[in-house]
Short mmCIF file of C-alpha atoms in Angstrom, two decimals:
data_model
loop_
_atom_site.label_atom_id
_atom_site.label_comp_id
_atom_site.label_asym_id
_atom_site.label_seq_id
_atom_site.Cartn_x
_atom_site.Cartn_y
_atom_site.Cartn_z
CA UNK A 1 -33.84 5.87 -8.55
CA UNK A 2 -33.81 2.95 -7.20
CA UNK A 3 -31.97 2.78 -3.78
CA UNK A 4 -29.06 0.37 -2.23
CA UNK A 5 -30.50 -2.28 -1.82
CA UNK A 6 -29.54 -5.95 0.23
CA UNK A 7 -30.03 -9.65 0.92
CA UNK A 8 -30.87 -10.40 3.38
CA UNK A 9 -31.70 -8.63 6.30
CA UNK A 10 -30.89 -11.25 8.47
CA UNK A 11 -29.21 -13.67 8.89
CA UNK A 12 -27.75 -16.50 11.78
CA UNK A 13 -25.28 -18.92 9.54
CA UNK A 14 -22.08 -21.12 12.52
CA UNK A 15 -18.71 -21.34 12.75
CA UNK A 16 -17.23 -22.25 9.84
CA UNK A 17 -19.84 -22.80 7.45
CA UNK A 18 -20.34 -19.67 4.43
CA UNK A 19 -22.43 -16.97 3.86
CA UNK A 20 -23.19 -15.21 0.77
CA UNK A 21 -24.52 -11.79 1.21
CA UNK A 22 -25.87 -9.58 -2.41
CA UNK A 23 -26.62 -5.71 -2.52
CA UNK A 24 -27.46 -4.26 -5.77
CA UNK A 25 -26.77 -0.32 -6.05
CA UNK A 26 -27.62 2.47 -6.60
CA UNK A 27 -29.22 3.00 -10.13
CA UNK A 28 -26.64 4.56 -12.81
CA UNK A 29 -23.62 4.06 -9.87
CA UNK A 30 -21.05 1.56 -11.30
CA UNK A 31 -19.14 1.26 -7.81
CA UNK A 32 -20.16 -1.55 -5.22
CA UNK A 33 -18.22 -0.94 -1.30
CA UNK A 34 -18.12 -3.51 1.49
CA UNK A 35 -18.54 -2.60 4.99
CA UNK A 36 -18.25 -4.29 8.13
CA UNK A 37 -19.36 -2.89 11.68
CA UNK A 38 -19.39 -4.66 14.66
CA UNK A 39 -21.51 -3.27 17.68
CA UNK A 40 -21.29 -0.07 18.58
CA UNK A 41 -17.89 0.60 16.01
CA UNK A 42 -17.67 3.44 13.18
CA UNK A 43 -18.13 0.93 9.76
CA UNK A 44 -14.75 -0.76 9.20
CA UNK A 45 -13.94 -0.38 4.82
CA UNK A 46 -13.52 -4.54 3.84
CA UNK A 47 -13.06 -3.96 -0.31
CA UNK A 48 -14.50 -2.35 -3.14
CA UNK A 49 -15.13 -3.20 -7.26
CA UNK A 50 -15.37 -0.91 -9.82
CA UNK A 51 -16.45 -2.36 -13.09
CA UNK A 52 -16.00 -6.22 -11.70
CA UNK A 53 -12.24 -6.33 -10.53
CA UNK A 54 -11.32 -5.82 -6.50
CA UNK A 55 -10.62 -1.60 -6.50
CA UNK A 56 -8.60 -1.51 -2.77
CA UNK A 57 -9.01 -3.54 0.47
CA UNK A 58 -9.23 -3.39 3.77
CA UNK A 59 -7.27 -5.68 6.40
CA UNK A 60 -9.15 -8.38 6.07
CA UNK A 61 -7.90 -11.28 5.90
CA UNK A 62 -8.63 -13.33 2.09
CA UNK A 63 -11.84 -15.23 3.61
CA UNK A 64 -14.07 -12.66 2.62
CA UNK A 65 -14.41 -12.38 -1.20
CA UNK A 66 -16.38 -10.50 -3.65
CA UNK A 67 -17.52 -10.11 -7.40
CA UNK A 68 -19.54 -7.37 -8.88
CA UNK A 69 -21.71 -8.68 -11.70
CA UNK A 70 -22.05 -6.69 -15.77
CA UNK A 71 -24.91 -5.39 -14.07
CA UNK A 72 -22.73 -3.99 -11.66
CA UNK A 73 -24.50 -5.78 -8.47
CA UNK A 74 -21.43 -7.73 -6.46
CA UNK A 75 -21.57 -10.26 -3.37
CA UNK A 76 -19.90 -10.35 -0.56
CA UNK A 77 -18.41 -13.88 0.39
CA UNK A 78 -17.49 -15.45 3.63
CA UNK A 79 -16.08 -18.82 4.70
CA UNK A 80 -15.09 -20.36 7.65
CA UNK A 81 -17.14 -18.64 9.26
CA UNK A 82 -15.59 -16.77 13.28
CA UNK A 83 -17.48 -15.76 15.93
CA UNK A 84 -16.64 -11.74 16.11
CA UNK A 85 -18.37 -12.27 12.03
CA UNK A 86 -21.51 -11.48 13.31
CA UNK A 87 -21.19 -7.25 12.62
CA UNK A 88 -23.60 -5.05 10.23
CA UNK A 89 -22.67 -5.77 7.17
CA UNK A 90 -23.08 -2.25 4.74
CA UNK A 91 -23.19 -2.38 1.30
CA UNK A 92 -22.47 1.41 -0.38
CA UNK A 93 -23.35 2.16 -4.34
CA UNK A 94 -21.04 5.29 -5.46
CA UNK A 95 -20.11 6.36 -9.57
CA UNK A 96 -16.51 6.27 -10.85
CA UNK A 97 -15.48 8.31 -12.24
CA UNK A 98 -17.21 11.40 -11.18
CA UNK A 99 -14.97 13.07 -8.05
CA UNK A 100 -17.71 13.96 -5.79
CA UNK A 101 -16.75 10.57 -3.60
CA UNK A 102 -20.92 10.42 -2.21
CA UNK A 103 -21.62 7.49 -1.82
CA UNK A 104 -24.99 5.79 -0.58
CA UNK A 105 -25.21 3.40 1.33
CA UNK A 106 -28.28 0.13 2.36
CA UNK A 107 -29.53 -0.96 4.61
CA UNK A 108 -27.46 -3.49 5.70
CA UNK A 109 -27.49 -7.48 6.36
CA UNK A 110 -27.12 -8.23 10.10
CA UNK A 111 -25.59 -11.02 10.20
CA UNK A 112 -24.98 -13.06 13.47
CA UNK A 113 -22.62 -15.93 14.10
CA UNK A 114 -23.20 -19.35 16.27
CA UNK B 1 -3.09 6.88 6.56
CA UNK B 2 -6.62 7.92 7.51
CA UNK B 3 -8.29 7.84 10.83
CA UNK B 4 -10.89 10.55 12.26
CA UNK B 5 -11.61 10.88 15.83
CA UNK B 6 -14.69 11.97 17.06
CA UNK B 7 -14.23 13.31 20.47
CA UNK B 8 -17.93 12.28 22.31
CA UNK B 9 -19.35 9.50 22.78
CA UNK B 10 -22.09 10.38 23.94
CA UNK B 11 -24.65 13.61 23.63
CA UNK B 12 -27.42 13.61 25.38
CA UNK B 13 -29.00 17.15 24.70
CA UNK B 14 -32.77 18.76 25.54
CA UNK B 15 -35.14 18.98 22.93
CA UNK B 16 -34.87 22.42 21.44
CA UNK B 17 -31.13 23.24 22.30
CA UNK B 18 -28.26 23.68 20.37
CA UNK B 19 -25.55 20.65 19.87
CA UNK B 20 -21.94 20.13 18.27
CA UNK B 21 -20.65 16.35 17.47
CA UNK B 22 -16.69 16.92 17.25
CA UNK B 23 -15.67 14.75 15.14
CA UNK B 24 -11.06 15.71 13.73
CA UNK B 25 -8.92 14.19 11.55
CA UNK B 26 -5.72 12.75 10.16
CA UNK B 27 -4.47 12.94 6.39
CA UNK B 28 -1.52 13.39 5.08
CA UNK B 29 -3.76 14.57 1.79
CA UNK B 30 -6.24 16.14 0.94
CA UNK B 31 -9.88 14.90 2.14
CA UNK B 32 -13.74 15.35 1.52
CA UNK B 33 -15.25 15.19 4.73
CA UNK B 34 -19.19 13.81 5.15
CA UNK B 35 -21.57 13.06 8.39
CA UNK B 36 -23.45 10.57 8.07
CA UNK B 37 -26.53 9.48 10.05
CA UNK B 38 -27.96 5.93 11.40
CA UNK B 39 -31.23 5.57 13.08
CA UNK B 40 -31.25 2.19 14.59
CA UNK B 41 -31.21 -0.72 12.67
CA UNK B 42 -30.87 0.88 8.88
CA UNK B 43 -27.98 2.14 6.86
CA UNK B 44 -26.42 5.09 6.67
CA UNK B 45 -27.60 8.25 5.05
CA UNK B 46 -25.39 10.63 4.19
CA UNK B 47 -26.62 14.69 6.02
CA UNK B 48 -23.76 16.53 4.70
CA UNK B 49 -20.42 16.36 2.77
CA UNK B 50 -17.96 19.25 2.15
CA UNK B 51 -15.13 18.99 -0.74
CA UNK B 52 -14.13 21.66 -1.87
CA UNK B 53 -15.33 25.19 -1.77
CA UNK B 54 -17.62 27.23 0.78
CA UNK B 55 -15.48 26.13 3.66
CA UNK B 56 -19.08 25.92 5.93
CA UNK B 57 -21.95 23.37 4.37
CA UNK B 58 -25.04 22.61 4.73
CA UNK B 59 -27.18 19.52 4.74
CA UNK B 60 -30.71 18.34 5.63
CA UNK B 61 -32.88 18.32 8.50
CA UNK B 62 -31.18 21.41 9.43
CA UNK B 63 -27.97 19.88 10.00
CA UNK B 64 -24.40 22.06 8.72
CA UNK B 65 -20.74 21.61 9.29
CA UNK B 66 -17.69 23.32 9.33
CA UNK B 67 -14.10 22.11 7.28
CA UNK B 68 -10.92 24.34 9.84
CA UNK B 69 -8.46 22.92 7.95
CA UNK B 70 -5.73 24.98 10.05
CA UNK B 71 -7.90 22.54 12.90
CA UNK B 72 -8.05 19.86 11.21
CA UNK B 73 -11.39 19.64 12.28
CA UNK B 74 -15.50 19.16 11.04
CA UNK B 75 -17.36 19.13 13.86
CA UNK B 76 -21.48 19.07 13.01
CA UNK B 77 -23.84 21.52 14.73
CA UNK B 78 -27.94 22.66 14.71
CA UNK B 79 -29.28 25.35 16.38
CA UNK B 80 -32.25 23.70 18.26
CA UNK B 81 -32.22 19.17 17.90
CA UNK B 82 -35.36 17.59 18.26
CA UNK B 83 -36.37 14.41 19.53
CA UNK B 84 -36.59 12.51 15.68
CA UNK B 85 -32.76 13.05 16.02
CA UNK B 86 -31.50 10.54 18.49
CA UNK B 87 -29.68 8.57 16.42
CA UNK B 88 -26.10 7.61 16.15
CA UNK B 89 -23.75 10.36 13.50
CA UNK B 90 -20.97 9.54 12.33
CA UNK B 91 -17.73 11.44 10.84
CA UNK B 92 -16.01 9.78 7.34
CA UNK B 93 -12.66 10.89 5.54
CA UNK B 94 -12.29 9.91 2.24
CA UNK B 95 -8.75 10.89 0.42
CA UNK B 96 -10.09 11.35 -2.83
CA UNK B 97 -7.67 9.56 -4.56
CA UNK B 98 -8.03 8.23 -7.95
CA UNK B 99 -10.50 5.72 -8.27
CA UNK B 100 -11.23 4.01 -4.89
CA UNK B 101 -13.03 6.31 -2.73
CA UNK B 102 -13.05 4.64 0.88
CA UNK B 103 -14.23 5.97 3.59
CA UNK B 104 -12.67 5.92 7.13
CA UNK B 105 -14.96 6.53 10.28
CA UNK B 106 -15.06 7.27 13.49
CA UNK B 107 -16.70 5.41 15.72
CA UNK B 108 -19.67 7.33 16.34
CA UNK B 109 -21.64 9.30 18.51
CA UNK B 110 -24.44 8.77 19.68
CA UNK B 111 -27.51 11.83 19.91
CA UNK B 112 -29.30 11.14 22.04
CA UNK B 113 -32.19 14.30 22.92
CA UNK B 114 -34.77 13.71 25.47
CA UNK B 115 -38.63 15.81 25.85
#
């Protein structure tokens, strides 16, 4: 059973640019959630994808968008990058419906915006 | 809306001492509760979870937590810590409603185990 993987591991961008982060879900999982973890903070929910559609969104602006593909992998896109977007971006996968609510996290992508 | 408060931002302890990391939550519905650990420059690893049933939950690496509904708490404990337990610990809550399993996290507690 393969775990959640994310790419790239590190990324440096400049303000105003666009970025795409990628996530492969754990084998057998059909739901992907994305979280932003700023330095010294707990992760904050960005959005969740289930059956290729957005299924819940946190308090993030529309320039944060995503996709889920038929193989359940996912992308997080951020347009018009701002300095405050610098953070660790975590992807988590789970299986719905099973009722266990357990999300398994990948190692994250560290994004630095200069 | 749900919220999680981790009462201590940092907890220093000596090796082989017991430790308790405190977590209180706020929610208007039934909840699922989780503790995750994050080692430096890594993602989150699930330590244990409470979904229903027994209020005492045992997890990996010798950790356990007790769900107390009346006090809305889910404190994490370990009777004897090791140097390797040094990490950031996050308490999280999910309302488990429908298919939207959003996790709301606390700000974390940095556990430092000293020799």
